[in-house]
Short mmCIF file of C-alpha atoms in Angstrom, two decimals:
data_model
loop_
_atom_site.label_atom_id
_atom_site.label_comp_id
_atom_site.label_asym_id
_atom_site.label_seq_id
_atom_site.Cartn_x
_atom_site.Cartn_y
_atom_site.Cartn_z
CA UNK M 1271 -0.04 -0.34 -0.24
CA UNK M 1272 1.65 3.26 -0.96
CA UNK M 1273 0.03 6.89 -0.17
CA UNK M 1274 -2.72 6.01 -3.32
CA UNK M 1275 -4.69 2.99 -1.57
CA UNK M 1276 -4.10 -0.05 -3.37
CA UNK M 1277 -7.15 -1.70 -4.90
CA UNK M 1278 -5.54 -4.92 -3.54
CA UNK M 1279 -6.70 -6.52 -0.56
CA UNK M 1280 -3.81 -7.06 1.73
CA UNK M 1281 -4.04 -10.77 2.54
CA UNK M 1282 -3.23 -11.73 6.45
CA UNK M 1283 -1.36 -15.22 6.90
CA UNK M 1284 -0.49 -17.64 9.69
CA UNK M 1285 3.29 -16.89 10.70
CA UNK M 1286 5.00 -19.72 12.12
CA UNK M 1287 6.91 -17.41 14.31
CA UNK M 1288 7.04 -14.01 15.39
CA UNK M 1289 10.66 -12.82 16.31
CA UNK M 1290 12.30 -9.55 17.88
CA UNK M 1291 13.19 -8.85 14.37
CA UNK M 1292 9.65 -9.29 13.18
CA UNK M 1293 8.50 -7.05 15.79
CA UNK M 1294 11.21 -4.50 14.52
CA UNK M 1295 10.23 -4.73 10.96
CA UNK M 1296 6.66 -3.04 11.62
CA UNK M 1297 7.54 -0.86 14.59
CA UNK M 1298 11.66 0.09 14.30
CA UNK M 1299 13.46 -0.37 16.90
CA UNK M 1300 12.44 1.11 20.26
CA UNK M 1301 13.19 0.65 23.88
CA UNK M 1302 8.93 0.70 24.02
CA UNK M 1303 7.67 0.13 20.93
CA UNK M 1304 3.92 -0.55 22.27
CA UNK M 1305 3.92 2.53 25.07
CA UNK M 1306 3.63 0.58 28.05
CA UNK M 1307 7.30 0.51 29.56
CA UNK M 1308 5.96 2.90 32.25
CA UNK M 1309 3.86 -0.13 33.39
CA UNK M 1310 6.28 -2.22 34.61
CA UNK M 1311 5.16 -5.07 33.37
CA UNK M 1312 6.52 -8.40 32.19
CA UNK M 1313 4.69 -9.72 29.18
CA UNK M 1314 4.38 -13.11 27.84
CA UNK M 1315 4.97 -14.03 24.58
CA UNK M 1316 2.18 -15.43 22.13
CA UNK M 1317 2.03 -18.34 20.93
CA UNK M 1318 0.01 -18.25 17.52
CA UNK M 1319 0.68 -15.75 15.01
CA UNK M 1320 -0.95 -13.75 12.05
CA UNK M 1321 0.99 -11.05 9.53
CA UNK M 1322 0.49 -9.03 7.00
CA UNK M 1323 3.25 -8.22 4.69
CA UNK M 1324 3.38 -6.00 2.01
CA UNK M 1325 6.10 -5.20 -0.47
CA UNK M 1326 8.01 -7.90 1.34
CA UNK M 1327 7.88 -6.33 4.63
CA UNK M 1328 5.86 -7.63 7.81
CA UNK M 1329 3.68 -4.62 8.20
CA UNK M 1330 1.01 -5.81 10.84
CA UNK M 1331 0.80 -8.43 13.67
CA UNK M 1332 -1.66 -9.99 16.15
CA UNK M 1333 -0.79 -12.61 18.26
CA UNK M 1334 -2.75 -14.91 20.66
CA UNK M 1335 -2.41 -17.34 23.86
CA UNK M 1336 -4.81 -19.16 25.86
CA UNK M 1337 -4.48 -17.96 29.35
CA UNK M 1338 -6.59 -19.04 32.56
CA UNK M 1339 -8.36 -16.81 34.11
CA UNK M 1340 -11.10 -16.40 37.32
CA UNK M 1341 -13.87 -14.41 37.32
CA UNK M 1342 -15.51 -14.36 40.37
CA UNK M 1343 -14.84 -17.49 41.50
CA UNK M 1344 -15.33 -19.68 38.43
CA UNK M 1345 -12.50 -20.85 36.71
CA UNK M 1346 -12.52 -20.65 32.89
CA UNK M 1347 -9.96 -19.64 30.32
CA UNK M 1348 -9.61 -16.72 27.79
CA UNK M 1349 -7.58 -16.21 24.35
CA UNK M 1350 -5.35 -13.05 25.15
CA UNK M 1351 -4.97 -11.19 22.64
CA UNK M 1352 -1.82 -9.09 22.06
CA UNK M 1353 1.24 -7.98 20.27
CA UNK M 1354 -1.14 -5.84 18.23
CA UNK M 1355 0.90 -4.07 15.79
CA UNK M 1356 0.56 -1.88 12.61
CA UNK M 1357 3.43 -0.27 10.52
CA UNK M 1358 3.12 3.92 11.18
CA UNK M 1359 3.58 4.17 7.45
CA UNK M 1360 0.81 1.89 7.18
CA UNK M 1361 -1.79 2.76 9.91
CA UNK M 1362 -5.30 4.14 8.93
CA UNK M 1363 -5.40 1.16 5.98
CA UNK M 1364 -7.31 -0.94 7.80
CA UNK M 1365 -4.76 -3.05 8.42
CA UNK M 1366 -5.34 -3.69 12.70
CA UNK M 1367 -8.98 -4.70 11.52
CA UNK M 1368 -8.03 -7.43 9.48
CA UNK M 1369 -5.15 -8.54 11.78
CA UNK M 1370 -7.37 -8.94 14.40
CA UNK M 1371 -10.40 -10.30 12.96
CA UNK M 1372 -7.99 -13.50 11.37
CA UNK M 1373 -6.88 -13.88 14.57
CA UNK M 1374 -10.10 -13.80 16.08
CA UNK M 1375 -11.25 -16.51 13.76
CA UNK M 1376 -8.36 -18.85 14.74
CA UNK M 1377 -9.48 -18.14 18.32
CA UNK M 1378 -12.76 -19.60 17.83
CA UNK M 1379 -11.18 -22.95 17.11
CA UNK M 1380 -9.13 -22.65 20.11
CA UNK M 1381 -11.80 -23.36 22.74
CA UNK M 1382 -12.58 -20.56 24.90
CA UNK M 1383 -16.18 -18.57 25.01
CA UNK M 1384 -14.41 -14.97 25.67
CA UNK M 1385 -11.22 -12.79 24.00
CA UNK M 1386 -9.27 -10.80 26.22
CA UNK M 1387 -6.76 -8.31 25.70
CA UNK M 1388 -5.04 -5.35 27.64
CA UNK M 1389 -4.75 -1.67 25.56
CA UNK M 1390 -3.68 2.02 25.99
CA UNK M 1391 -6.51 4.58 26.75
CA UNK M 1392 -6.07 6.12 23.31
CA UNK M 1393 -6.68 2.61 21.63
CA UNK M 1394 -9.56 2.01 23.28
CA UNK M 1395 -12.33 3.24 20.49
CA UNK M 1396 -10.44 1.46 18.23
CA UNK M 1397 -11.39 -1.96 19.68
CA UNK M 1398 -14.47 -0.72 20.57
CA UNK M 1399 -14.71 -0.54 16.47
CA UNK M 1400 -13.63 -3.95 16.84
CA UNK M 1401 -16.47 -4.88 18.64
CA UNK M 1402 -14.39 -5.45 21.59
CA UNK M 1403 -16.01 -4.21 25.63
CA UNK M 1404 -14.24 -2.42 28.22
CA UNK M 1405 -14.49 -4.15 31.46
CA UNK M 1406 -15.61 -2.20 34.49
CA UNK M 1407 -13.78 -4.57 36.92
CA UNK M 1408 -10.31 -4.65 37.50
CA UNK M 1409 -8.18 -6.83 36.89
CA UNK M 1410 -5.11 -8.68 38.75
CA UNK M 1411 -2.26 -10.12 36.77
CA UNK M 1412 0.81 -12.12 38.18
CA UNK M 1413 4.19 -10.65 38.10
CA UNK M 1414 7.49 -12.40 38.66
CA UNK M 1415 8.11 -13.20 42.53
CA UNK M 1416 4.78 -14.13 43.22
CA UNK M 1417 3.51 -10.53 42.68
CA UNK M 1418 0.02 -9.74 41.99
CA UNK M 1419 -0.58 -6.55 40.63
CA UNK M 1420 -3.60 -4.91 38.87
CA UNK M 1421 -3.51 -4.53 35.63
CA UNK M 1422 -3.23 -0.52 34.52
CA UNK M 1423 -4.01 -0.59 31.10
CA UNK M 1424 -7.43 -1.07 29.98
CA UNK M 1425 -9.39 -4.49 29.98
CA UNK M 1426 -11.25 -5.10 26.49
CA UNK M 1427 -13.15 -8.42 25.63
CA UNK M 1428 -15.17 -9.43 22.72
CA UNK M 1429 -17.45 -13.16 22.75
CA UNK M 1430 -15.86 -15.75 20.62
CA UNK M 1431 -19.69 -17.65 20.51
CA UNK M 1432 -23.02 -15.20 19.78
CA UNK M 1433 -23.95 -16.74 22.44
CA UNK M 1434 -21.00 -16.06 25.30
CA UNK M 1435 -21.65 -13.71 27.61
CA UNK M 1436 -18.77 -12.23 30.05
CA UNK M 1437 -19.96 -12.74 33.64
CA UNK M 1438 -19.81 -9.90 36.35
CA UNK M 1439 -17.32 -9.70 39.12
CA UNK M 1440 -13.51 -9.24 39.93
CA UNK M 1441 -11.16 -10.82 37.36
CA UNK M 1442 -7.66 -12.71 38.10
CA UNK M 1443 -5.55 -14.00 34.95
CA UNK M 1444 -3.35 -17.35 36.16
CA UNK M 1445 -0.37 -15.62 34.60
CA UNK M 1446 1.70 -12.88 32.96
CA UNK M 1447 -0.61 -10.65 31.32
CA UNK M 1448 -0.21 -11.18 27.32
#
């Protein structure tokens, strides 16, 4: 996609892996490519990866990871979505929608009823347009050395099944965040 919008729809592909070099190809070499270093959190790598290439360069990514959670006191699992990235020069072309939609299609085959993500406040409106809903409750996440902390970023969920309803109550992620 150049400055003139291409008439060819980009294709999302499943990536066999996603490395630091892949991330740098999309976002450049930065100490804080996602703008979340100030949280001081340790994050899990994703296990499933989806990307979009343009002119032989990776320009978008979304990753998935199945994780255990408790909502109120009910144990369940979610598909965590993370590492969503679009190259700055490619933003505004709908690539986030394409790569997240493809990742969620795969997430529907993974078993859990919901997908969950954490995002910075400026991205909430983007995810709302993609069908995600912000949670009103705080979410506890694990950190190294057995620490349990309140997630400082906005938590959002989306159903992976037509009949899925997110229960009310406190949420605890039994792992590092994704």
